[in-house]
Short mmCIF file of C-alpha atoms in Angstrom, two decimals:
data_model
loop_
_atom_site.label_atom_id
_atom_site.label_comp_id
_atom_site.label_asym_id
_atom_site.label_seq_id
_atom_site.Cartn_x
_atom_site.Cartn_y
_atom_site.Cartn_z
CA MET A 1 -55.20 -34.39 -8.48
CA LEU A 2 -57.83 -35.02 -11.11
CA LEU A 3 -57.74 -32.86 -14.22
CA PRO A 4 -60.63 -31.85 -16.50
CA ARG A 5 -61.04 -34.28 -19.35
CA SER A 6 -60.19 -31.64 -21.97
CA ILE A 7 -56.76 -31.06 -20.37
CA LYS A 8 -56.15 -34.64 -19.23
CA ASN A 9 -56.59 -36.05 -22.73
CA ARG A 10 -54.59 -33.30 -24.48
CA GLU A 11 -51.29 -34.59 -25.89
CA ALA A 12 -49.52 -31.23 -26.32
CA PHE A 13 -49.78 -27.43 -26.05
CA THR A 14 -50.91 -25.47 -29.07
CA LEU A 15 -48.46 -23.16 -30.83
CA LEU A 16 -50.40 -20.14 -29.54
CA GLU A 17 -50.10 -21.33 -25.94
CA VAL A 18 -46.35 -21.87 -26.33
CA MET A 19 -45.95 -18.37 -27.79
CA VAL A 20 -47.90 -16.86 -24.87
CA VAL A 21 -45.69 -18.68 -22.33
CA VAL A 22 -42.49 -17.56 -24.09
CA ALA A 23 -43.73 -13.96 -24.17
CA VAL A 24 -44.54 -14.03 -20.45
CA LEU A 25 -41.12 -15.51 -19.59
CA GLY A 26 -39.44 -12.88 -21.76
CA ALA A 27 -41.25 -10.08 -19.96
CA VAL A 28 -40.31 -11.50 -16.56
CA THR A 29 -36.65 -11.76 -17.67
CA VAL A 30 -36.57 -8.14 -18.84
CA ILE A 31 -37.98 -6.98 -15.51
CA ALA A 32 -35.73 -9.18 -13.37
CA SER A 33 -32.42 -8.90 -15.28
CA PRO A 34 -31.29 -5.51 -13.88
CA LYS A 35 -32.01 -6.68 -10.35
CA ILE A 36 -30.18 -9.96 -10.94
CA ALA A 37 -27.21 -8.16 -12.50
CA GLY A 38 -27.12 -5.70 -9.62
CA PHE A 39 -27.19 -8.59 -7.16
CA PHE A 40 -24.15 -10.22 -8.76
CA VAL A 41 -22.25 -6.92 -8.87
CA LYS A 42 -22.96 -6.34 -5.19
CA THR A 43 -21.98 -9.93 -4.39
CA LYS A 44 -18.61 -9.57 -6.14
CA SER A 45 -17.97 -6.31 -4.28
CA THR A 46 -18.75 -8.01 -0.96
CA GLN A 47 -16.54 -11.00 -1.82
CA CYS A 48 -13.70 -8.65 -2.74
CA GLY A 49 -14.04 -6.79 0.56
CA VAL A 50 -13.94 -10.05 2.53
CA THR A 51 -10.89 -11.24 0.59
CA ARG A 52 -9.00 -8.00 1.21
CA ALA A 53 -9.87 -8.12 4.92
CA ILE A 54 -8.48 -11.67 5.16
CA VAL A 55 -5.24 -10.62 3.45
CA GLU A 56 -4.91 -7.56 5.70
CA ARG A 57 -5.20 -9.73 8.82
CA ALA A 58 -2.67 -12.19 7.36
CA GLU A 59 -0.22 -9.33 6.70
CA GLU A 60 -0.68 -8.05 10.24
CA ARG A 61 0.07 -11.53 11.65
CA TYR A 62 3.12 -11.79 9.39
CA ARG A 63 4.48 -8.47 10.64
CA PHE A 64 3.79 -9.34 14.27
CA GLU A 65 5.76 -12.57 13.91
CA HIS A 66 8.59 -10.99 11.87
CA SER A 67 9.56 -8.06 14.11
CA GLY A 68 7.32 -5.61 12.26
CA LEU A 69 8.87 -6.21 8.82
CA PRO A 70 6.38 -6.34 5.90
CA SER A 71 6.08 -9.34 3.59
CA ALA A 72 7.81 -9.00 0.23
CA SER A 73 4.67 -9.88 -1.73
CA LEU A 74 1.32 -11.64 -1.64
CA ASP A 75 3.09 -14.70 -2.98
CA GLU A 76 5.35 -14.70 0.08
CA LEU A 77 2.27 -14.68 2.31
CA ARG A 78 1.11 -17.76 0.41
CA GLN A 79 4.49 -19.50 0.54
CA THR A 80 4.73 -18.91 4.30
CA LEU A 81 1.18 -20.26 4.74
CA TYR A 82 -0.38 -17.07 6.07
CA ILE A 83 -2.91 -17.38 3.21
CA ASP A 84 -3.73 -20.51 1.22
CA ARG A 85 -3.50 -18.89 -2.24
CA VAL A 86 -2.72 -15.61 -3.95
CA PRO A 87 -6.01 -13.67 -3.83
CA LYS A 88 -7.87 -12.53 -6.93
CA CYS A 89 -10.85 -10.21 -7.22
CA SER A 90 -13.83 -12.00 -8.78
CA ALA A 91 -14.56 -8.84 -10.82
CA GLY A 92 -11.07 -8.86 -12.35
CA GLY A 93 -9.59 -6.10 -10.16
CA GLN A 94 -5.92 -5.83 -9.24
CA TYR A 95 -4.93 -5.66 -5.56
CA ILE A 96 -2.55 -3.01 -4.21
CA TRP A 97 -1.49 -1.97 -0.73
CA ILE A 98 -3.04 1.42 0.14
CA SER A 99 -1.28 1.62 3.49
CA THR A 100 1.83 -0.26 4.56
CA ALA A 101 1.69 1.05 8.14
CA ASN A 102 -0.43 -0.41 10.91
CA PRO A 103 -3.26 -0.92 10.35
CA VAL A 104 -2.48 -2.20 6.87
CA SER A 105 -5.03 -1.58 4.13
CA MET A 106 -5.43 -3.21 0.73
CA GLY A 107 -7.23 -1.64 -2.22
CA CYS A 108 -8.75 -2.99 -5.43
CA SER A 109 -8.60 -1.44 -8.90
CA VAL A 110 -12.30 -2.17 -9.49
CA HIS A 111 -13.88 -1.58 -6.11
CA ASN A 112 -11.95 1.26 -4.50
CA TRP A 113 -9.20 3.86 -4.78
CA PRO A 114 -6.23 4.39 -5.34
CA TYR A 115 -5.87 2.27 -8.47
CA PRO A 116 -6.80 3.56 -10.95
CA VAL A 117 -6.39 7.15 -9.77
CA PRO A 118 -9.63 9.20 -9.96
CA PRO A 119 -9.68 11.78 -12.78
CA ALA A 120 -10.18 14.56 -10.23
CA VAL A 121 -6.61 14.11 -8.98
CA ALA A 122 -4.29 16.49 -10.83
CA ALA A 123 -1.36 14.85 -12.61
CA LEU A 124 2.19 15.69 -11.57
CA TYR A 125 3.19 15.33 -15.22
CA ALA A 126 1.42 14.09 -18.34
CA SER A 127 2.35 14.08 -22.02
CA ASP A 128 1.21 12.50 -25.27
CA PHE A 129 4.65 13.44 -26.63
CA ASN A 130 3.57 15.97 -29.19
CA ASP A 131 6.57 18.02 -28.02
CA LEU A 132 9.53 17.87 -25.62
CA ASN A 133 8.04 20.17 -22.98
CA GLY A 134 8.97 19.15 -19.45
CA LEU A 135 11.66 16.73 -20.64
CA THR A 136 15.40 17.01 -19.95
CA ARG A 137 17.60 15.19 -22.47
CA LEU A 138 20.60 13.73 -20.64
CA THR A 139 22.21 11.50 -23.29
CA GLY A 140 21.26 10.25 -26.74
CA GLN A 141 19.29 11.77 -29.58
CA TRP A 142 15.69 12.06 -28.45
CA ALA A 143 13.08 13.43 -30.84
CA ILE A 144 9.32 13.54 -31.39
CA GLN A 145 8.33 11.34 -34.33
CA SER A 146 4.67 10.80 -35.26
CA GLY A 147 3.51 11.76 -31.79
CA MET A 148 5.99 9.49 -30.02
CA LEU A 149 9.16 10.08 -28.03
CA SER A 150 11.90 8.18 -29.85
CA ASN A 151 15.63 7.59 -29.55
CA THR A 152 17.93 6.79 -32.44
CA VAL A 153 21.22 5.85 -30.75
CA GLN A 154 22.44 2.93 -28.69
CA ASN A 155 22.31 4.34 -25.16
CA ALA A 156 20.11 7.26 -24.18
CA GLN A 157 18.57 8.88 -21.09
CA ILE A 158 15.81 11.43 -20.62
CA PHE A 159 14.32 12.79 -17.41
CA PHE A 160 11.23 14.57 -16.07
CA GLY A 161 9.92 15.52 -12.65
CA THR A 162 11.42 16.86 -9.42
CA SER A 163 12.99 15.65 -6.19
CA THR A 164 9.72 16.41 -4.35
CA TRP A 165 7.83 13.56 -6.02
CA LYS A 166 7.30 10.86 -3.43
CA ASP A 167 4.26 8.57 -3.65
CA TYR A 168 2.94 8.37 -7.18
CA SER A 169 1.59 6.22 -9.99
CA LEU A 170 3.46 6.31 -13.31
CA THR A 171 1.96 4.84 -16.48
CA THR A 172 3.59 4.75 -19.89
CA THR A 173 3.23 2.83 -23.14
CA ALA A 174 6.36 1.83 -25.03
CA MET A 175 7.38 -0.29 -28.00
CA ILE A 176 10.81 -1.58 -29.01
CA THR A 177 11.52 -2.69 -32.58
CA GLU A 178 15.27 -3.23 -32.27
CA GLY A 179 17.83 -3.27 -29.46
CA SER A 180 18.40 -4.88 -26.09
CA GLY A 181 15.81 -3.13 -23.97
CA TRP A 182 14.42 -0.03 -22.31
CA GLY A 183 13.83 1.18 -18.80
CA ILE A 184 11.92 3.56 -16.53
CA TYR A 185 13.75 5.58 -13.89
CA TYR A 186 11.73 6.47 -10.81
CA ARG A 187 12.40 8.14 -7.49
CA ALA A 188 15.58 9.25 -9.23
CA ASN A 189 17.79 12.36 -9.08
CA GLY A 190 17.89 13.22 -12.80
CA LYS A 191 21.66 13.14 -13.29
CA THR A 192 23.51 11.39 -16.11
CA ALA A 193 25.13 9.16 -13.47
CA MET A 194 21.66 8.31 -12.15
CA THR A 195 20.78 7.52 -8.56
CA GLY A 196 17.37 5.97 -7.96
CA TYR A 197 15.34 2.96 -9.06
CA ILE A 198 15.06 1.56 -12.56
CA PHE A 199 12.50 -0.82 -14.03
CA GLN A 200 13.97 -2.68 -17.00
CA TYR A 201 12.28 -4.30 -19.99
CA ASP A 202 15.11 -6.68 -20.92
CA ALA A 203 14.56 -8.12 -24.42
CA VAL A 204 17.78 -10.17 -24.27
CA LYS A 205 17.12 -11.96 -21.00
CA LYS A 206 13.36 -11.87 -21.65
CA SER A 207 12.64 -10.54 -18.20
CA PHE A 208 11.27 -7.61 -16.21
CA THR A 209 13.69 -6.38 -13.54
CA VAL A 210 13.86 -3.72 -10.86
CA LYS A 211 17.24 -2.50 -9.60
CA THR A 212 18.67 0.40 -7.65
CA MET A 213 21.28 2.70 -9.16
CA VAL A 214 23.90 4.78 -7.34
CA ASN A 215 25.89 7.24 -9.44
CA GLY A 216 25.06 5.24 -12.55
CA VAL A 217 26.08 1.86 -11.10
CA GLU A 218 23.34 -0.77 -11.07
CA SER A 219 22.76 -3.10 -8.13
CA ASN A 220 21.82 -6.74 -8.27
CA PRO A 221 18.11 -7.14 -9.06
CA ILE A 222 15.66 -6.42 -6.27
CA GLN A 223 12.99 -8.26 -8.24
CA THR A 224 13.10 -10.21 -11.51
CA VAL A 225 10.20 -11.82 -13.35
CA LYS A 226 10.58 -13.86 -16.51
CA MET A 227 8.37 -12.88 -19.43
CA PRO A 228 5.72 -15.54 -20.10
CA ALA A 229 6.14 -17.95 -23.00
CA GLY A 230 5.10 -16.35 -26.28
CA PHE A 231 5.32 -12.81 -24.92
CA PRO A 232 5.65 -10.43 -27.92
CA LEU A 233 9.03 -8.78 -27.32
CA TYR A 234 9.31 -6.59 -30.39
CA SER A 235 7.02 -4.37 -32.46
CA THR A 236 4.22 -4.60 -29.91
CA PRO A 237 3.31 -1.73 -27.56
CA HIS A 238 3.15 -2.59 -23.86
CA GLN A 239 1.72 -0.52 -21.03
CA VAL A 240 3.67 -0.38 -17.78
CA THR A 241 2.34 1.08 -14.52
CA LEU A 242 4.44 1.65 -11.41
CA ASN A 243 2.49 2.30 -8.20
CA LEU A 244 4.73 3.64 -5.43
CA LEU A 245 3.33 4.13 -1.94
CA GLY A 246 5.84 4.34 0.87
CA ALA A 247 8.06 1.27 0.70
CA THR A 248 5.44 -0.69 -1.24
CA GLN A 249 6.03 -0.97 -4.98
CA ASN A 250 3.63 -2.62 -7.42
CA VAL A 251 4.44 -3.12 -11.10
CA PHE A 252 1.78 -3.81 -13.74
CA VAL A 253 2.47 -4.83 -17.35
CA ASP A 254 -0.51 -4.68 -19.69
CA ASN A 255 -2.78 -4.31 -16.63
CA GLN A 256 -1.43 -7.50 -15.03
CA LEU A 257 0.30 -7.28 -11.64
CA ILE A 258 3.75 -8.85 -12.13
CA MET A 259 5.61 -7.59 -9.04
CA SER A 260 4.64 -6.54 -5.53
CA PHE A 261 7.48 -5.91 -3.10
CA SER A 262 8.79 -3.64 -0.39
CA ASP A 263 11.96 -1.53 -0.62
CA SER A 264 12.74 1.84 0.96
CA THR A 265 16.20 2.60 -0.46
CA PHE A 266 14.87 5.75 -2.15
CA THR A 267 11.79 7.60 -0.98
CA SER A 268 11.42 10.44 -3.50
CA GLY A 269 12.56 11.72 -6.88
CA GLY A 270 11.57 12.21 -10.49
CA ALA A 271 11.32 9.79 -13.38
CA GLY A 272 12.66 9.16 -16.86
CA PHE A 273 13.42 6.68 -19.62
CA ARG A 274 16.53 4.94 -20.89
CA THR A 275 17.39 2.65 -23.79
CA TRP A 276 20.36 0.41 -24.52
CA GLY A 277 21.65 -2.08 -27.08
CA THR A 278 23.07 -1.70 -30.58
CA GLY A 279 20.69 0.07 -32.95
CA ASN A 280 18.07 0.51 -30.27
CA GLN A 281 14.76 1.79 -31.61
CA THR A 282 12.27 2.39 -28.81
CA SER A 283 9.27 4.71 -28.87
CA PHE A 284 7.27 5.96 -25.89
CA ASP A 285 3.68 6.82 -26.79
CA SER A 286 2.54 8.61 -23.63
CA VAL A 287 3.22 9.03 -19.91
CA GLN A 288 1.21 10.13 -16.91
CA VAL A 289 2.39 10.60 -13.33
CA THR A 290 -0.28 11.06 -10.66
CA PRO A 291 0.14 11.39 -6.89
CA LEU A 292 -1.08 8.61 -4.65
#
C-alpha cells in the first residue's frame, strides 16, 4: 500500500506521538487488567476442579480393584499408576479428602470447603493460652508464660476436649528450644496412660511421626516423614494442622501437606500435648479445634 509522502519519508515518530501512544496503551491496560486477572482466577479454579475430578475417579477405580479399601495417600495412587503425578492446585491450594465414602470427594484449601474451616463454624475449643481454662494437667509442670503454654520438666502431658469429638481440624503453633521433641494427642481418652493417636515432632530423629497409643504404650509408626534438609528444628515456631475426617487423616506443617493416610483405629476423642527429653523447653502459642 502506498503511503503519503509526509509519512513515507519520515524516519521516526516524534516524542509527542510516542507519549500519546504510551498513554493510550496505559489506559487500555487499566481497563483490561481486572478482566484479565478475573479470567486467570476463573481458569485456575476450573483447572483445580478438573484435577480433583480426575483424582476422585482414580480413587474410585483404586477402591473397586482393591476390594473397597481406600488408598493410603495420593502418592500411593501415583506409585500404583492410577494417576501420573501427585496433583497440585495451580493457585497454591492444598488438597484434602472431604468424603472417604462412595462417591469420594476431594476438596481444596483455596477453592472450596472444608479447609480452611469457614469462620462461621463454631470452634470446639480455642485458646491463645492467656490462662489454663479448659486444660487438664496430667503430668509435668505446665504454666502460662508470656501468653504461651510452657512445660519446664522432662516429660509432661496436658489434655483438652471430650470423648464426643469425632471429625475435626486441630491447629496449633509450637516451638522447642531444648529437648527431644513434642507431640499432639488426638482422638484420645485423656488419661495419663493415654489411648489414642499421637503426632510427634521428633527433634532427635528429625522426623514427623504418627503412632497409636494403648494405655500409654506406643505402636510402630503408622506414618513417618523425614524433615527436609535445613529444617529449623529449634527456636523456630512451626504450625501444625491435623484434619481428621472419618478414617482419612491429613497432616500439614507450616501449611504444607506432609502426610495423607487412612486409619480407623480410633474414631473419636479429645486432644492434648506432650513433651519429652532431658531439659525439654517447649511452648505452645495457640490452639484451635473446629468440627469438620
